[in-house]
Structure formats: structure tokens, C-alpha cells
XYZ file of C-alpha atoms in Angstrom:
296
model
C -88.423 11.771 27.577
C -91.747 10.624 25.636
C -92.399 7.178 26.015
C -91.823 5.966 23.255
C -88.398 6.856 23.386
C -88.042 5.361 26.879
C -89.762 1.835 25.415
C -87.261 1.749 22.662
C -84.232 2.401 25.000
C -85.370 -0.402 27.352
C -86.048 -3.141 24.149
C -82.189 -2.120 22.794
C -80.902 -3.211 26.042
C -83.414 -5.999 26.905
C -83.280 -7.667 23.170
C -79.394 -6.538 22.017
C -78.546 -9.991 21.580
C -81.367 -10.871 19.592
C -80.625 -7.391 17.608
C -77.484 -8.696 16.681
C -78.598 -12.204 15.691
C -81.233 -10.571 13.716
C -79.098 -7.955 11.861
C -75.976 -10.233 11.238
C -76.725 -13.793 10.383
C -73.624 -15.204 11.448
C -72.983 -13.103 14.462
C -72.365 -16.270 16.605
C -69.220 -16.356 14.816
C -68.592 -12.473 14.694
C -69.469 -11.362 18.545
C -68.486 -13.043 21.584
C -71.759 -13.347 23.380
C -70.084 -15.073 26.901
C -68.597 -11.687 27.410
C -71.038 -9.114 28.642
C -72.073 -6.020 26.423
C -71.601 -2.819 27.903
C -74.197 0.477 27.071
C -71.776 3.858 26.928
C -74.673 5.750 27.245
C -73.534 8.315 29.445
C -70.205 8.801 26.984
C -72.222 8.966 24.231
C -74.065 12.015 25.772
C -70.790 13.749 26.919
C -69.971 13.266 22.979
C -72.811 14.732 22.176
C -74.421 16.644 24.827
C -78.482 17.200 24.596
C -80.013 20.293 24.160
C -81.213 22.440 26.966
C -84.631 23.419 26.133
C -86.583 21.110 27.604
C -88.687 21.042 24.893
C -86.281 20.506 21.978
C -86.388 17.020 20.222
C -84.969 13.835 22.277
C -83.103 10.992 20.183
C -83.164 7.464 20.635
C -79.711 6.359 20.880
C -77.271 3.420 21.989
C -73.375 2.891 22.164
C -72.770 -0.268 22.709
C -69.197 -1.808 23.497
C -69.230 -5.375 22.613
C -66.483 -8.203 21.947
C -65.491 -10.339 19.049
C -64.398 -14.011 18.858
C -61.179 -12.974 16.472
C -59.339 -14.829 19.546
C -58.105 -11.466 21.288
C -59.549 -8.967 23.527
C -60.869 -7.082 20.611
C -64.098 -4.822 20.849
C -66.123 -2.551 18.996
C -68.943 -0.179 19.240
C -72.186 -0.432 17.765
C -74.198 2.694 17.507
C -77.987 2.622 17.233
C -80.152 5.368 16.518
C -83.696 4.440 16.456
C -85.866 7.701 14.463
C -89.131 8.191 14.822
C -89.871 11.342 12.715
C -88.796 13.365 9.816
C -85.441 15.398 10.455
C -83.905 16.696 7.391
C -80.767 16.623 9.705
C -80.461 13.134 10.593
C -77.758 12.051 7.924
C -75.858 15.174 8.880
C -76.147 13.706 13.020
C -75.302 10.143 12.237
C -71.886 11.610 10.600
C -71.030 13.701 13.532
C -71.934 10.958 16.008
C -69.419 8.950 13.777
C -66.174 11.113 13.873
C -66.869 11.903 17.788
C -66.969 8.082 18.806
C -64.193 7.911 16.023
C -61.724 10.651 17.823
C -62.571 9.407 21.664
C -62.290 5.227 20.782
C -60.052 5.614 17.652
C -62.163 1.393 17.362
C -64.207 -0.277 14.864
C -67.621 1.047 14.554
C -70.661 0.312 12.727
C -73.787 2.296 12.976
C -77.180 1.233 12.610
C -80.475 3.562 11.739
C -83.835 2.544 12.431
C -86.784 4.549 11.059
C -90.032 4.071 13.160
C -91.578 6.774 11.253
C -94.718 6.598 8.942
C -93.333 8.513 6.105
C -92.267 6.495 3.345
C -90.069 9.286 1.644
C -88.087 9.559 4.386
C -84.966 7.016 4.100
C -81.432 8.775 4.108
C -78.835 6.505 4.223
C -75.740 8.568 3.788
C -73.984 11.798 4.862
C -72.097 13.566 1.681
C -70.357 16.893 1.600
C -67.809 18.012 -0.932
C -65.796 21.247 -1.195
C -62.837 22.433 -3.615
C -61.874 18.329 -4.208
C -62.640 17.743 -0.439
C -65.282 14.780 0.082
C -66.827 13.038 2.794
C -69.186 10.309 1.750
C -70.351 8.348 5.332
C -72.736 5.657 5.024
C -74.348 3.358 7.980
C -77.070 0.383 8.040
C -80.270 1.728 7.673
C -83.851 -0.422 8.786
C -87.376 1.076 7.418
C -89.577 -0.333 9.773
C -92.833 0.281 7.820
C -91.015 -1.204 4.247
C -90.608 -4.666 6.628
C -92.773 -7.609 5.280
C -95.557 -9.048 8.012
C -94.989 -12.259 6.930
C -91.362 -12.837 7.531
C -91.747 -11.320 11.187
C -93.977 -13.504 11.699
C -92.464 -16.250 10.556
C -89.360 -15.467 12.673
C -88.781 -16.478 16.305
C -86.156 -13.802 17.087
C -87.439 -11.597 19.641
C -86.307 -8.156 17.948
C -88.469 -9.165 15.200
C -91.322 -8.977 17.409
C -90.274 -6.011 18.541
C -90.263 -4.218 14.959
C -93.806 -6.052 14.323
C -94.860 -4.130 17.281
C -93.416 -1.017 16.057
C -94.770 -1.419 12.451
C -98.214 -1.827 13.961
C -98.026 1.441 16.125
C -97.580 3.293 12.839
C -99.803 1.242 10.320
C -102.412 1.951 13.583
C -102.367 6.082 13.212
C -104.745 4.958 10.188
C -106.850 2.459 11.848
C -109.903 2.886 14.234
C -108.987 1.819 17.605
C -111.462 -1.239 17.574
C -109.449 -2.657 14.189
C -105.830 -1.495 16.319
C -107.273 -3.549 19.505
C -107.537 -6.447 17.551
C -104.767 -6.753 15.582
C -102.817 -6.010 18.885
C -104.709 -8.721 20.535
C -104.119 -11.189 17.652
C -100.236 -10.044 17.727
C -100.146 -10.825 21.253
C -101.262 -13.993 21.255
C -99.021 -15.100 18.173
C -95.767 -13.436 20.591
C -97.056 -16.128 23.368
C -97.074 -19.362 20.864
C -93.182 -18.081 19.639
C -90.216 -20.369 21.085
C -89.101 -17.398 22.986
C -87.804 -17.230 26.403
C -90.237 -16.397 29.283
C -88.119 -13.311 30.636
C -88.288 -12.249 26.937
C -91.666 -12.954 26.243
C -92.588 -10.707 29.506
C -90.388 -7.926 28.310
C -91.765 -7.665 24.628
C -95.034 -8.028 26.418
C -94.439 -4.580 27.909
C -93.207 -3.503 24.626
C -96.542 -3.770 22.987
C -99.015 -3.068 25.740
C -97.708 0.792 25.965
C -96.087 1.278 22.306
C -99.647 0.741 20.782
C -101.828 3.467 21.649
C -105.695 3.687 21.699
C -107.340 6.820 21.637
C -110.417 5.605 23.251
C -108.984 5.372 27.253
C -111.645 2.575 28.109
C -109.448 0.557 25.275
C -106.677 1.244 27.265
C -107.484 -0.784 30.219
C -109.461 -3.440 28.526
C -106.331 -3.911 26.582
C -104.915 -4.414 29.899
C -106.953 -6.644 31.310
C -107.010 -8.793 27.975
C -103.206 -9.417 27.961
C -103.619 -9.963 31.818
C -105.801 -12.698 30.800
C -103.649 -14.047 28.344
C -100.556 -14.177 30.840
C -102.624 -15.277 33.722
C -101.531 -12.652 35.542
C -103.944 -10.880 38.061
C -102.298 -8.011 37.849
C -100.407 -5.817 35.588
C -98.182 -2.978 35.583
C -100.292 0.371 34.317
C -99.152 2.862 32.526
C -98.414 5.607 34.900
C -96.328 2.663 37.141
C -94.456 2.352 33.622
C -93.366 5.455 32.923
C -92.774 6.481 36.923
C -90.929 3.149 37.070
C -88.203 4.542 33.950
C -88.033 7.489 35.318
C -87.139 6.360 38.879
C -84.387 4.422 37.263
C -83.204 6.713 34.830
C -82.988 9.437 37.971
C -80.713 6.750 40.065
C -77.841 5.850 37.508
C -77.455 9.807 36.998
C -77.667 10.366 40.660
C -78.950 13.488 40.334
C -82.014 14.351 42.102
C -82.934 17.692 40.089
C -82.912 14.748 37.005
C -85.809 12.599 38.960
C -87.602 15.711 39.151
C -87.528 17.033 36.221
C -88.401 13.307 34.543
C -91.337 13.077 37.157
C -92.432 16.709 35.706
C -92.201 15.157 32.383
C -94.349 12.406 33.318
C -96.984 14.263 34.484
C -97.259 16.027 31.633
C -97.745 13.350 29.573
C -100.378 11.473 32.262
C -102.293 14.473 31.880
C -102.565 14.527 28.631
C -103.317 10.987 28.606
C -106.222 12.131 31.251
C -104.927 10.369 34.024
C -107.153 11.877 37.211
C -104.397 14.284 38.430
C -104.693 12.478 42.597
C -103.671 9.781 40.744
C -100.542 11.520 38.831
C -99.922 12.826 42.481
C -99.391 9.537 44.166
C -97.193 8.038 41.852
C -94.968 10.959 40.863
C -94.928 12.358 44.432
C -95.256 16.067 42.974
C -97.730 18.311 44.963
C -101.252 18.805 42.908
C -100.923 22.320 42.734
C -97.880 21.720 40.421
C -99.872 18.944 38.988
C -102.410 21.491 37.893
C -99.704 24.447 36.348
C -98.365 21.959 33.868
């Protein structure tokens, strides 16, 4: 999985709470927030089973069971897809997501699309399809990360909203040299540390920026690093590679399946070669042999 996609995954499950304060105003009074939430992650990908080339496109997506505070043990499901590139399919997958949750759960559900794309013309925000007086018309909450005004994140001290000011920077970034990204990164960071946010929090959205915002210039990379280790006064921070071995390592355990930490660790080398990661380095923290190293 491309890290990205791994980064998102961990901020849904790190920041839910805040996602639901941020996307419902009065969800104090909608969600029961002393009951724990629970991520049906692994149901959702019986429902909906991913491809088997290795190389076909991953999605970002959450199935969340949570509780209401309509005085019974009521729940729901909250489905999250988080996009990050054009699919002319997309409406077509939210509605199939939709009636397979629908026929397994037969519960309330309300979906949620967030587009961490660049392109501005991309924004569907329903599934239609008609036949002989037949119609389906399926609509879900839809969040344009790039359309999302600086000012009010900025203003806001929910930590989700940091998040998608992360986000919108990544992608607003693709067009900026990486000496105008490293500061605005910089500047971001040091606004997250002055927010009335929780420590734990602050730590975690942290990690959120320092690998979501990429620098093509590697010696940015670790001066980036060692700016933000600074700021933290920390003497030492987690790099990249420990990152991305880190999720995989995890990711490998709840399946339980050791061809799955292989085939992540496979994946991560990959992409710390790419990144030009020295590949004794890639060695010692994915534990694959540097012949292999050197095939991918």
C-alpha cells in the first residue's frame, strides 16, 4: 500500500472523533462518544474483496461501527472513502459499497467521500442509473479538499482540520518548488504546535505532515526532519523507512498472515528505493535479503 494511503488510514482512526465533531456540528448530541468506535475493516474487505494484481489501484477506506445517544443500544456505520485520484468509477463504487454494507447490516449508514486529488473537475457526488422506469439515484457527503478555505482551517482547533490543511498543502505543493513547500510546511507546523490540541494528538498529526508532504530534493527530507525535531524537542525522530516498516509490521500482525508481512515489506522496498534509500539500509529494516532488494 503507498503511503499515502497508509497515512490516511492511520489519521481516520487516530482523529475519528475529531472527524465527527468536524463533519456534524452537533455530534455530541448525535454519537455516543463514552462507547468505543469499532473499525470493520476486515468486513468491509470480505464485502468487497481487493483486487489481485498487485499492482491494481488500492482505496482508502473505513467502516466504522459507532453508537448513538437516542437512549438505546442503537449503532450505525459510517463509511469513509478518502480518493486521491481521478476514477471515472468512483460514484459507481460508493453505490456498490452502499447496498453490500446495506444487505450484510440491514443499519443506518451514511457515507462520506473525501477527494485529496488536485483536479478540480473531478467532484461526483452521486450514483444514477435508470432503465425501462427503473431508477437508482444514491447520493453520499462529499469533501473537496483543495475547494477548502486556508483561513477557516486555520482558524479551527479541531484536529481533522489540521489534517485536511496538511492534505491541501501536499497537493497545492506538486506546483511549488520544494524550498517554497519547506516553508510553508515549516510555518504549518509551527501554527499545529500553538493549537489547543491534545499532546497525543498533536504528536500524531505531527507524523501526518512530516511524511504526507513530500520534497523532491532528499537533503529537504531530513532537514525537514531535523527542523520539526527541533520544534518538538525531540532528539530523535522516527524516519521514514521506520514509518512505513512500522505500518507494515502492524498491518502484517492483525491479518496474521505472514505471506501478508512479506509481501507489504516487498512493497516497502519498492517504494524506499525509489525514494533512494541506500538499499543496506532497506535491508536492515525490512529484513529482505539484498539480492531481492536489488530485483525489485
Amino acid at each position: 500500500m503507498k503511503r499515502n494511503d497508509l497515512l490516511w488510514k492511520a489519521a481516520l482512526e487516530d482523529l475519528f472523533d475529531d472527524f465527527l465533531r468536524f463533519f456534524f456540528p452537533k455530534a455530541e448530541e448525535i454519537f455516543d462518544f463514552s462507547k468505543k468506535f469499532q473499525y470493520l475493516d476486515k468486513e468491509l474487505d470480505q464485502l468487497f474483496p481487493p483486487e489481485n494484481d498487485t499492482y491494481a489501484p488500492r482505496y482508502v477506506d473505513k467502516l466504522v461501527k459507532v453508537f448513538t445517544t437516542n437512549g438505546q443500544e442503537e449503532w450505525i456505520l459510517i463509511h469513509i472513502e478518502v480518493q486521491n485520484y481521478t476514477d471515472p468509477h468512483f460514484a459507481s463504487r460508493m453505490f456498490q459499497y452502499y447496498y453490500r454494507i446495506l444487505d450484510k447490516y440491514n443499519k443506518p449508514i451514511t457515507a462520506f467521500a473525501i477527494f485529496a486529488d488536485a483536479n478540480k473537475d473531478f467532484y461526483p457526488k452521486h450514483y444514477e442509473r435508470e432503465f425501462l422506469g427503473t431508477k437508482v439515484y444514491y447520493a453520499y457527503n462529499t469533501f473537496k479538499i483543495i475547494d477548502q478555505d486556508d483561513a477557516e482551517l486555520e482558524a479551527s482547533d479541531n484536529p481533522f482540520a489540521m489534517a485536511v490543511l496538511t492534505a491541501k498543502l501536499a497537493v497545492s505543493g506538486q506546483r511549488m518548488k520544494d524550498e517554497q513547500l519547506f516553508e510553508k510546511a515549516y510555518e504549518l507546523a509551527k501554527r499545529l504546535l500553538g493549537k489547543q490540541i491534545p499532546k497525543d494528538k498533536i504528536r500524531k498529526l505531527m507524523t501526518f505532515l512530516r511524511y504526507y508532504v513530500r520534497f523532491e530534493n532528499k537533503e529537504l527530507i531530513h532537514k525537514f526532519e531535523q527542523e520539526i525535531a527541533i520544534l518538538t524537542e525531540r532528539s530523535k525522530t522516527m524516519g521514514i523507512e521506520e514509518f512505513l516498516l512500522d505500518q507494515a509490521k502492524k498491518k502484517g500482525k492483525q491479518e496474521g498472515r505472514q505471506e501478508g508481512k512479506h509481501e507489504e515489506a516487498i512493497a516497502i522496498a519498492r517504494e524506499m528505493k525509489a525514494d533512494g534509500i541506500p538499499i543496506e539500509q532497506i535491508a536492515k529494516f525490512t529484513k529482505l535479503s539484498i539480492e531481492d532488494i536489488k530485483k525489485l
